Coordinates of C-alpha atoms and ligand atoms in Angstrom, one line a residue:
M1 CA -41.8 3.0 -8.1
K2 CA -41.0 4.1 -4.7
I3 CA -40.3 2.2 -1.5
T4 CA -43.6 2.2 0.7
K5 CA -45.1 -0.7 2.9
D6 CA -45.3 -4.0 1.3
K7 CA -42.7 -3.5 -1.3
V8 CA -39.7 -6.1 -1.3
V9 CA -36.5 -4.0 -1.3
G10 CA -33.0 -5.2 -2.3
I11 CA -30.1 -3.1 -0.8
H12 CA -26.5 -3.0 -0.7
Y13 CA -25.1 -1.4 2.3
T14 CA -21.9 -1.0 4.4
L15 CA -22.3 -0.5 8.0
T16 CA -19.4 1.2 10.0
G17 CA -19.2 1.9 13.8
D18 CA -18.0 5.2 15.3
E19 CA -14.4 4.4 15.0
N20 CA -14.9 4.0 11.2
K21 CA -14.5 0.3 11.4
V22 CA -16.6 -1.7 8.9
L23 CA -18.9 -3.8 11.0
D24 CA -20.9 -5.4 8.0
T25 CA -21.4 -5.1 4.4
S26 CA -23.3 -6.8 1.6
S27 CA -20.7 -5.9 -0.8
G28 CA -19.4 -8.7 -2.8
G29 CA -22.5 -10.8 -2.2
D30 CA -26.3 -10.7 -3.0
P31 CA -28.1 -7.5 -1.9
L32 CA -30.0 -7.8 1.3
S33 CA -33.7 -8.4 0.6
Y34 CA -36.4 -7.4 3.0
L35 CA -40.1 -6.6 3.2
H36 CA -40.6 -2.9 3.9
G37 CA -42.8 -1.7 6.7
H38 CA -42.7 -4.8 8.7
G39 CA -39.9 -4.0 11.2
N40 CA -37.6 -6.7 9.5
I41 CA -34.6 -4.1 9.6
I42 CA -33.8 -1.6 12.3
P43 CA -36.3 1.4 12.7
G44 CA -33.8 4.1 11.8
L45 CA -32.8 2.5 8.3
E46 CA -36.2 1.4 7.4
A47 CA -37.6 5.1 7.9
E48 CA -34.6 6.4 5.8
L49 CA -35.6 4.0 2.9
E50 CA -39.2 5.0 2.8
G51 CA -39.9 6.9 -0.6
K52 CA -36.6 6.0 -2.1
S53 CA -36.3 4.3 -5.6
V54 CA -33.8 2.0 -7.3
K55 CA -30.4 3.6 -8.0
D56 CA -30.9 6.0 -4.9
T57 CA -28.0 6.1 -2.6
F58 CA -27.7 7.7 0.8
K59 CA -25.9 7.7 4.0
V60 CA -27.7 7.7 7.4
T61 CA -26.5 7.8 11.1
V62 CA -28.6 5.9 13.5
Q63 CA -28.6 6.4 17.2
P64 CA -29.0 3.2 19.5
E65 CA -32.6 3.8 20.2
L66 CA -33.5 3.5 16.6
A67 CA -31.0 0.6 16.0
Y68 CA -30.3 -2.3 18.3
G69 CA -31.2 -0.4 21.7
H70 CA -29.0 0.9 24.6
H71 CA -26.7 -1.6 26.3
D72 CA -28.6 -3.2 29.4
K73 CA -26.2 -4.0 32.2
D74 CA -28.7 -6.6 33.6
L75 CA -28.1 -8.7 30.5
V76 CA -24.4 -9.2 31.7
F77 CA -23.8 -12.0 34.0
N78 CA -21.2 -14.6 35.2
V79 CA -21.4 -18.3 35.0
S80 CA -19.2 -20.9 36.2
R81 CA -16.9 -22.3 33.4
S82 CA -17.7 -25.8 34.5
N83 CA -21.3 -25.2 33.1
F84 CA -19.8 -25.7 29.5
A85 CA -19.5 -28.9 27.8
D86 CA -16.3 -27.9 26.2
P87 CA -14.7 -25.2 28.4
E88 CA -11.7 -24.8 26.2
S89 CA -13.8 -23.7 23.3
I90 CA -15.0 -20.7 25.2
Q91 CA -13.2 -17.6 24.3
V92 CA -13.8 -13.9 24.4
G93 CA -15.8 -13.1 21.3
V94 CA -17.5 -16.4 20.6
Q95 CA -21.2 -16.6 20.9
V96 CA -23.0 -19.2 22.7
R97 CA -26.7 -20.4 23.0
G98 CA -28.1 -20.0 26.4
Q99 CA -31.0 -18.9 28.5
L100 CA -31.4 -16.0 30.9
A101 CA -33.8 -18.0 33.1
E102 CA -35.2 -21.3 33.1
N103 CA -38.6 -20.4 31.3
E104 CA -36.9 -17.9 28.8
P105 CA -36.4 -18.8 25.3
P106 CA -32.8 -19.6 24.1
M107 CA -30.8 -16.6 23.0
L108 CA -27.3 -15.8 21.7
L109 CA -25.1 -14.8 24.4
S110 CA -21.6 -13.1 23.7
V111 CA -18.6 -14.3 25.8
V112 CA -17.1 -11.1 27.0
E113 CA -14.5 -12.2 29.6
V114 CA -13.1 -15.6 30.7
T115 CA -11.3 -16.1 34.0
E116 CA -10.0 -19.4 35.3
D117 CA -13.2 -20.3 36.9
E118 CA -16.0 -18.1 35.4
V119 CA -17.3 -16.8 32.2
V120 CA -19.0 -13.4 31.6
L121 CA -21.8 -13.6 29.1
D122 CA -23.7 -10.7 27.5
G123 CA -27.0 -11.1 26.3
N124 CA -27.2 -7.7 24.4
H125 CA -27.0 -7.5 20.8
P126 CA -23.4 -7.2 19.7
L127 CA -24.3 -3.9 18.2
A128 CA -26.4 -2.6 21.3
G129 CA -25.2 0.9 22.5
Q130 CA -23.5 1.7 19.2
T131 CA -24.3 4.7 16.9
L132 CA -24.4 3.1 13.2
H133 CA -23.4 4.7 10.1
F134 CA -24.9 3.0 6.9
D135 CA -24.0 3.7 3.3
V136 CA -26.9 2.4 1.2
E137 CA -27.8 1.8 -2.5
V138 CA -31.1 0.8 -3.5
M139 CA -30.7 -2.1 -5.9
E140 CA -34.2 -3.7 -6.5
L141 CA -37.6 -3.0 -5.6
R142 CA -41.0 -5.0 -6.3
D143 CA -44.4 -5.5 -5.0
A144 CA -44.5 -8.2 -2.4
T145 CA -46.6 -11.4 -3.0
A146 CA -49.7 -12.1 -0.9
E147 CA -47.6 -14.9 0.8
E148 CA -44.9 -12.6 1.8
I149 CA -47.1 -10.0 3.4
A150 CA -49.1 -12.9 5.2
H151 CA -45.7 -14.0 6.6
G152 CA -44.3 -10.7 7.2
H153 CA -40.9 -11.1 5.5
A154 CA -39.5 -11.4 1.9
H155 CA -39.0 -14.8 0.2
G156 CA -35.9 -15.5 -1.9
P157 CA -35.9 -15.9 -5.8
H158 CA -36.8 -19.7 -5.4
G159 CA -39.5 -19.2 -2.7
H160 CA -37.0 -20.6 -0.2
H161 CA -37.0 -19.0 3.2
H162 CA -36.5 -20.0 6.8
H163 CA -38.8 -19.3 9.7
Ligands
ZN201 ZN1 -42.3 -17.1 4.6

């Protein structure tokens, strides 16, 4: 069996950045399970998995445009520290939930700078602008169920999932 659209694929992966720092890994836990061909993982990785089989291993370097996009300066903005219910908990590196504008859906914002009065927030994905290096092993492969295809994502071994 090969990876094609509507297969559920389980992979182990290690993601490193340009400075050789490990950013994320499935090692030591369950494989990452996803529904292939539905845009559930970044395009540059999904394209590379197409046609692979269980036990295949590969490395791929993904440029920002096929990963989390380029860093958008317009998504970086300042807010007053007094806007936060618990200003002491706001430190560089933490993520807060907020809105870019009143009618926009809430999103995760990274705190990138804290001054006495102001907090600088960044609405870009933390990996935006980065070239990503994946080391991948295909662990599992099966046909998706009709329900998974209808939902556009993989379900876990107990039918459990979140929407
Ligand atoms: Zn579902």
